[in-house]
mmCIF file of C-alpha atoms in Angstrom:
data_model
loop_
_atom_site.group_PDB
_atom_site.id
_atom_site.type_symbol
_atom_site.label_atom_id
_atom_site.label_comp_id
_atom_site.label_asym_id
_atom_site.label_seq_id
_atom_site.Cartn_x
_atom_site.Cartn_y
_atom_site.Cartn_z
ATOM 1 C CA ASP A 204 4.379 10.449 20.612
ATOM 2 C CA GLN A 205 2.049 10.414 17.815
ATOM 3 C CA GLN A 206 1.961 6.776 17.157
ATOM 4 C CA PRO A 207 3.150 5.147 20.461
ATOM 5 C CA PRO A 208 4.009 1.478 20.312
ATOM 6 C CA ILE A 209 0.809 -1.112 21.250
ATOM 7 C CA ARG A 210 1.366 -4.361 23.119
ATOM 8 C CA TYR A 211 -1.228 -6.249 21.743
ATOM 9 C CA GLY A 212 -3.204 -8.996 24.017
ATOM 10 C CA VAL A 213 -3.839 -12.963 23.500
ATOM 11 C CA LYS A 214 -7.503 -12.419 22.686
ATOM 12 C CA LYS A 215 -6.619 -9.704 19.740
ATOM 13 C CA LEU A 216 -4.203 -11.526 18.369
ATOM 14 C CA ARG A 217 -6.214 -14.611 18.068
ATOM 15 C CA SER A 218 -9.011 -13.015 16.239
ATOM 16 C CA THR A 219 -7.049 -11.161 14.018
ATOM 17 C CA LEU A 220 -5.281 -13.995 12.990
ATOM 18 C CA ASN A 221 -8.727 -15.729 12.097
ATOM 19 C CA ARG A 222 -9.726 -13.276 10.336
ATOM 20 C CA ALA A 223 -6.358 -13.237 7.969
ATOM 21 C CA PRO A 224 -7.250 -13.409 4.584
ATOM 22 C CA ILE A 225 -5.728 -16.901 2.735
ATOM 23 C CA TRP A 226 -2.859 -15.542 0.079
ATOM 24 C CA LYS A 227 -2.374 -17.321 -2.720
ATOM 25 C CA GLY A 228 1.115 -16.159 -2.451
ATOM 26 C CA LEU A 229 3.661 -16.896 0.637
ATOM 27 C CA GLY A 230 6.475 -14.762 1.508
ATOM 28 C CA GLY A 231 9.896 -16.278 2.428
ATOM 29 C CA ASP A 232 9.033 -17.613 5.850
ATOM 30 C CA PHE A 233 6.180 -19.595 4.132
ATOM 31 C CA TRP A 234 3.750 -19.362 6.516
ATOM 32 C CA GLN A 235 -0.051 -18.939 6.151
ATOM 33 C CA LEU A 236 -1.379 -16.305 9.139
ATOM 34 C CA ARG A 237 -4.071 -18.550 9.902
ATOM 35 C CA LEU A 238 -2.195 -21.418 11.249
ATOM 36 C CA TRP A 239 -1.252 -19.120 13.925
ATOM 37 C CA ALA A 240 -4.535 -19.126 14.936
ATOM 38 C CA SER A 241 -4.288 -22.326 16.495
ATOM 39 C CA LEU A 242 -0.952 -21.550 19.080
ATOM 40 C CA PRO A 243 -1.234 -21.593 22.680
ATOM 41 C CA ASP A 244 -1.677 -18.601 24.839
ATOM 42 C CA SER A 245 1.734 -18.998 25.684
ATOM 43 C CA ALA A 246 3.219 -18.850 22.446
ATOM 44 C CA LEU A 247 0.841 -15.851 21.441
ATOM 45 C CA GLU A 248 1.819 -14.435 24.765
ATOM 46 C CA HIS A 249 5.646 -14.814 23.167
ATOM 47 C CA LEU A 250 4.316 -12.962 19.557
ATOM 48 C CA SER A 251 2.832 -9.950 21.610
ATOM 49 C CA ASP A 252 6.134 -9.460 23.245
ATOM 50 C CA LEU A 253 7.974 -9.617 19.570
ATOM 51 C CA LEU A 254 5.317 -6.906 17.790
ATOM 52 C CA PHE A 255 6.138 -4.632 20.768
ATOM 53 C CA ALA A 256 9.813 -5.007 20.532
ATOM 54 C CA ILE A 257 9.559 -4.471 16.681
ATOM 55 C CA GLN A 258 7.513 -1.424 17.142
ATOM 56 C CA GLU A 259 9.737 -0.091 20.153
ATOM 57 C CA THR A 260 12.967 -0.235 18.665
ATOM 58 C CA LEU A 261 11.670 -0.175 14.905
ATOM 59 C CA SER A 262 13.261 -2.399 13.191
ATOM 60 C CA TRP A 263 12.521 -6.274 11.794
ATOM 61 C CA PRO A 264 14.028 -9.530 12.586
ATOM 62 C CA LEU A 265 16.283 -10.143 10.297
ATOM 63 C CA GLN A 266 14.086 -13.247 8.906
ATOM 64 C CA CYS A 267 11.625 -10.477 7.980
ATOM 65 C CA LEU A 268 13.991 -8.363 5.636
ATOM 66 C CA MET A 269 13.721 -10.485 2.473
ATOM 67 C CA ASN A 270 10.701 -9.978 0.139
ATOM 68 C CA PHE A 271 10.110 -12.702 -2.703
ATOM 69 C CA ILE A 272 9.075 -10.960 -5.869
ATOM 70 C CA ALA A 273 6.714 -13.124 -8.161
ATOM 71 C CA ALA A 274 5.487 -12.196 -12.223
ATOM 72 C CA ILE A 275 1.687 -12.431 -12.400
ATOM 73 C CA LEU A 276 0.301 -12.747 -16.206
ATOM 74 C CA LYS A 277 -2.033 -9.582 -17.040
ATOM 75 C CA GLU A 278 -4.260 -9.936 -19.569
ATOM 76 C CA GLU A 279 -2.647 -8.272 -22.474
ATOM 77 C CA GLY A 280 0.103 -11.008 -21.857
ATOM 78 C CA THR A 281 2.656 -9.085 -20.017
ATOM 79 C CA GLU A 282 3.663 -9.746 -15.993
ATOM 80 C CA ARG A 283 3.427 -7.561 -13.301
ATOM 81 C CA PRO A 284 5.419 -7.909 -10.077
ATOM 82 C CA ILE A 285 3.613 -8.814 -6.926
ATOM 83 C CA GLY A 286 5.380 -8.887 -3.630
ATOM 84 C CA LEU A 287 5.330 -11.436 -0.987
ATOM 85 C CA THR A 288 6.583 -10.345 2.376
ATOM 86 C CA THR A 289 6.593 -12.084 5.643
ATOM 87 C CA SER A 290 4.115 -13.418 7.893
ATOM 88 C CA LEU A 291 4.965 -11.570 10.736
ATOM 89 C CA TYR A 292 5.227 -8.144 8.809
ATOM 90 C CA LYS A 293 1.511 -8.356 7.246
ATOM 91 C CA LEU A 294 0.402 -9.312 10.822
ATOM 92 C CA LEU A 295 1.636 -6.228 12.253
ATOM 93 C CA LEU A 296 0.746 -4.148 9.409
ATOM 94 C CA ILE A 297 -3.268 -5.512 9.828
ATOM 95 C CA LEU A 298 -2.816 -4.929 13.767
ATOM 96 C CA MET A 299 -2.070 -1.086 12.810
ATOM 97 C CA LYS A 300 -4.801 -0.726 9.838
ATOM 98 C CA ASP A 301 -6.735 1.819 12.144
ATOM 99 C CA ASP A 302 -3.687 3.985 12.353
ATOM 100 C CA ILE A 303 -3.826 4.342 8.683
ATOM 101 C CA LEU A 304 -7.774 4.299 8.283
ATOM 102 C CA SER A 305 -7.860 7.146 10.508
ATOM 103 C CA TRP A 306 -5.039 8.807 8.609
ATOM 104 C CA GLN A 307 -6.953 8.161 4.976
ATOM 105 C CA ALA A 308 -9.882 9.993 6.487
ATOM 106 C CA ASP A 309 -8.039 13.397 6.901
ATOM 107 C CA PHE A 310 -5.326 13.189 3.955
ATOM 108 C CA ILE A 311 -7.459 11.770 0.853
ATOM 109 C CA GLY A 312 -8.026 14.174 -2.281
ATOM 110 C CA PHE A 313 -11.611 14.105 -3.814
ATOM 111 C CA TRP A 314 -9.837 13.185 -6.727
ATOM 112 C CA ASP A 315 -8.556 9.826 -5.175
ATOM 113 C CA SER A 316 -11.257 6.809 -6.266
ATOM 114 C CA ALA A 317 -9.385 4.161 -4.470
ATOM 115 C CA VAL A 318 -11.068 4.519 -1.274
ATOM 116 C CA ARG A 319 -12.359 1.742 0.686
ATOM 117 C CA GLY A 320 -15.636 0.431 -0.554
ATOM 118 C CA SER A 321 -15.022 1.895 -4.330
ATOM 119 C CA SER A 322 -13.684 -0.043 -7.212
ATOM 120 C CA PRO A 323 -12.100 0.610 -10.501
ATOM 121 C CA LEU A 324 -15.700 -0.181 -12.236
ATOM 122 C CA GLN A 325 -17.349 2.255 -9.915
ATOM 123 C CA ALA A 326 -15.020 5.093 -10.567
ATOM 124 C CA ALA A 327 -14.748 4.103 -14.571
ATOM 125 C CA MET A 328 -18.893 4.600 -13.888
ATOM 126 C CA VAL A 329 -19.103 8.000 -12.434
ATOM 127 C CA ARG A 330 -16.401 9.156 -14.854
ATOM 128 C CA ALA A 331 -19.091 7.825 -17.562
ATOM 129 C CA LEU A 332 -22.097 9.255 -15.702
ATOM 130 C CA GLN A 333 -20.277 12.644 -15.576
ATOM 131 C CA GLY A 334 -19.937 12.484 -19.397
ATOM 132 C CA GLU A 335 -23.334 11.510 -20.398
ATOM 133 C CA VAL A 336 -24.974 14.724 -18.212
ATOM 134 C CA ALA A 337 -22.533 16.858 -19.809
ATOM 135 C CA THR A 338 -23.424 15.683 -23.191
ATOM 136 C CA SER A 339 -27.113 16.310 -22.128
ATOM 137 C CA MET A 340 -26.465 19.831 -21.620
ATOM 138 C CA GLN A 341 -25.067 20.125 -24.983
ATOM 139 C CA LEU A 342 -21.686 20.491 -23.698
ATOM 140 C CA GLU A 343 -18.158 18.923 -25.005
ATOM 141 C CA SER A 344 -16.525 15.982 -23.035
ATOM 142 C CA VAL A 345 -13.039 15.197 -23.608
ATOM 143 C CA GLY A 346 -11.199 12.686 -21.204
ATOM 144 C CA VAL A 347 -7.502 11.719 -21.430
ATOM 145 C CA PHE A 348 -6.450 8.482 -19.806
ATOM 146 C CA TRP A 349 -3.004 7.557 -18.128
ATOM 147 C CA ASP A 350 -1.412 4.719 -16.912
ATOM 148 C CA MET A 351 2.007 5.219 -15.471
ATOM 149 C CA SER A 352 4.193 2.289 -16.315
ATOM 150 C CA LYS A 353 6.482 0.883 -13.287
ATOM 151 C CA PHE A 354 5.441 3.440 -10.991
ATOM 152 C CA TYR A 355 6.139 1.966 -8.137
ATOM 153 C CA ASP A 356 9.761 0.808 -9.417
ATOM 154 C CA SER A 357 10.030 4.713 -10.059
ATOM 155 C CA ILE A 358 9.507 5.998 -6.235
ATOM 156 C CA LEU A 359 13.005 7.301 -4.818
ATOM 157 C CA LEU A 360 12.601 6.122 -1.131
ATOM 158 C CA ARG A 361 14.445 9.399 0.087
ATOM 159 C CA LYS A 362 12.099 11.781 -1.693
ATOM 160 C CA LEU A 363 8.924 9.837 -0.245
ATOM 161 C CA LEU A 364 9.950 9.850 3.207
ATOM 162 C CA PRO A 365 9.756 13.440 3.662
ATOM 163 C CA LEU A 366 6.449 13.634 1.994
ATOM 164 C CA ALA A 367 5.014 11.320 3.816
ATOM 165 C CA THR A 368 6.522 13.050 7.086
ATOM 166 C CA GLU A 369 4.480 16.213 5.907
ATOM 167 C CA ALA A 370 1.532 14.388 4.814
ATOM 168 C CA GLY A 371 1.318 13.643 8.398
ATOM 169 C CA PHE A 372 1.217 9.596 7.532
ATOM 170 C CA PRO A 373 1.626 7.173 11.008
ATOM 171 C CA PRO A 374 5.487 7.574 11.564
ATOM 172 C CA ARG A 375 5.920 4.230 13.107
ATOM 173 C CA THR A 376 4.383 2.662 10.594
ATOM 174 C CA LEU A 377 6.088 4.235 7.888
ATOM 175 C CA LEU A 378 9.242 4.003 9.417
ATOM 176 C CA LEU A 379 8.707 0.348 9.727
ATOM 177 C CA ALA A 380 7.294 -0.037 6.291
ATOM 178 C CA LEU A 381 10.020 1.846 4.179
ATOM 179 C CA GLU A 382 12.837 -0.472 6.213
ATOM 180 C CA MET A 383 11.266 -3.797 4.789
ATOM 181 C CA HIS A 384 10.760 -1.477 1.363
ATOM 182 C CA ARG A 385 14.840 -1.389 1.456
ATOM 183 C CA SER A 386 15.103 -4.669 2.119
ATOM 184 C CA PRO A 387 16.686 -7.241 -0.324
ATOM 185 C CA ARG A 388 14.425 -9.010 -2.633
ATOM 186 C CA ARG A 389 14.767 -12.142 -4.469
ATOM 187 C CA PHE A 390 12.896 -12.748 -7.593
ATOM 188 C CA LYS A 391 10.604 -16.113 -7.453
ATOM 189 C CA GLU A 392 9.740 -18.222 -10.771
ATOM 190 C CA ALA A 393 7.959 -21.572 -10.466
ATOM 191 C CA LYS A 394 10.563 -23.249 -8.366
ATOM 192 C CA CYS A 395 13.413 -20.648 -9.142
ATOM 193 C CA VAL A 396 14.609 -18.394 -6.925
ATOM 194 C CA SER A 397 17.323 -15.590 -7.686
ATOM 195 C CA ASP A 398 20.393 -14.436 -5.871
ATOM 196 C CA LEU A 399 19.756 -11.580 -3.434
ATOM 197 C CA VAL A 400 19.048 -8.261 -5.712
ATOM 198 C CA VAL A 401 19.220 -4.840 -3.066
ATOM 199 C CA PRO A 402 17.278 -1.991 -4.429
ATOM 200 C CA ALA A 403 19.508 1.164 -4.523
ATOM 201 C CA ASN A 404 16.972 2.897 -1.973
ATOM 202 C CA ARG A 405 14.587 2.957 -4.895
ATOM 203 C CA SER A 406 11.111 1.068 -5.577
ATOM 204 C CA LEU A 407 7.931 0.273 -3.416
ATOM 205 C CA VAL A 408 7.175 -3.344 -3.402
ATOM 206 C CA ALA A 409 3.640 -3.734 -5.339
ATOM 207 C CA GLY A 410 1.634 -6.049 -2.800
ATOM 208 C CA CYS A 411 2.204 -4.580 0.582
ATOM 209 C CA LEU A 412 -0.420 -3.199 2.816
ATOM 210 C CA THR A 413 1.614 0.150 2.605
ATOM 211 C CA SER A 414 2.292 0.676 -0.983
ATOM 212 C CA GLY A 415 -0.954 2.335 -2.009
ATOM 213 C CA ASP A 416 -1.494 4.710 0.578
ATOM 214 C CA LEU A 417 2.390 6.066 0.225
ATOM 215 C CA SER A 418 2.579 6.447 -3.358
ATOM 216 C CA ARG A 419 -0.796 8.853 -2.192
ATOM 217 C CA CYS A 420 1.704 10.948 -0.168
ATOM 218 C CA LEU A 421 4.277 11.285 -3.640
ATOM 219 C CA LEU A 422 0.906 12.068 -5.685
ATOM 220 C CA TYR A 423 -1.160 14.299 -3.467
ATOM 221 C CA PRO A 424 1.279 17.847 -3.696
ATOM 222 C CA VAL A 425 1.357 17.740 -7.529
ATOM 223 C CA LEU A 426 -2.634 16.587 -8.212
ATOM 224 C CA ASP A 427 -3.640 19.723 -5.509
ATOM 225 C CA LYS A 428 -1.604 22.146 -7.484
ATOM 226 C CA PHE A 429 -3.141 21.165 -10.608
ATOM 227 C CA HIS A 430 -7.108 21.032 -9.523
ATOM 228 C CA LYS A 431 -5.944 24.831 -8.113
ATOM 229 C CA GLU A 432 -4.172 26.059 -11.013
ATOM 230 C CA HIS A 433 -6.703 24.219 -13.812
ATOM 231 C CA LYS A 434 -9.910 24.349 -12.743
ATOM 232 C CA PRO A 435 -12.584 22.868 -14.169
ATOM 233 C CA ASN A 436 -10.578 20.197 -15.425
ATOM 234 C CA THR A 437 -9.997 16.996 -13.089
ATOM 235 C CA VAL A 438 -7.880 14.379 -12.583
ATOM 236 C CA ASP A 439 -9.235 11.347 -10.980
ATOM 237 C CA THR A 440 -7.158 8.324 -9.683
ATOM 238 C CA TRP A 441 -6.622 5.231 -9.092
ATOM 239 C CA ILE A 442 -3.576 4.149 -7.647
ATOM 240 C CA ASP A 443 -1.194 4.615 -11.012
ATOM 241 C CA ASP A 444 -4.135 5.100 -13.529
ATOM 242 C CA LEU A 445 -5.309 8.814 -14.244
ATOM 243 C CA ALA A 446 -7.904 10.182 -15.591
ATOM 244 C CA GLN A 447 -7.864 13.755 -16.813
ATOM 245 C CA MET A 448 -11.439 15.137 -17.657
ATOM 246 C CA MET A 449 -12.880 18.422 -19.067
ATOM 247 C CA HIS A 450 -16.509 19.228 -19.601
ATOM 248 C CA GLY A 451 -17.283 22.660 -21.215
ATOM 249 C CA ALA A 452 -18.770 24.770 -24.084
ATOM 250 C CA GLY A 453 -16.660 24.180 -27.444
#
């Protein structure tokens, strides 16, 4: 088994819950994870049993399989959908984070700027520096910037699964995450909540802890082939933002 189920002890659960982020938007269970840190040991033992059973059976309690989709206003006046998953899902993904980080260390391409410790500003500054160096060497510097619209919503999960498997994505995390991504959604606006919308095996939930990494599995074969066949062109990526750069003699 490449990723056997893990039984998390009470001490591990309590420390993880105490360090959990404070989310601005709550999922369908309306819990903040940090509140669970106040539970007695006996309750955390039951939580440990539940988390182990989820990993072992590769299935979530029915209550977890419903996500709110809220709209966040962007600077240009448009709205960006963000998924609000349940607390139990967030907790298990946080606990499984080390497996994902280990996978990232072996898989991420040199073109990928969305890595731990980086930021969009830092990636932009590196590109600007490369352009300045090229100009100082009397070379031409050309950049084309692409922003893929509705990228997550365009992803077919049936095509993503074999690509993620081939990429070596932690298998238990993959199956549990895809079960959530395929689950029904409700669109939330102020105090109004829509009827259930069931995705037709398409779309990653924006805001999920796995969405960025799963999208890497989709883009990696394309970008790997591009860089092998079109040197010295490069395409730097930040999730769905692509910067195609070329430096050379005119």
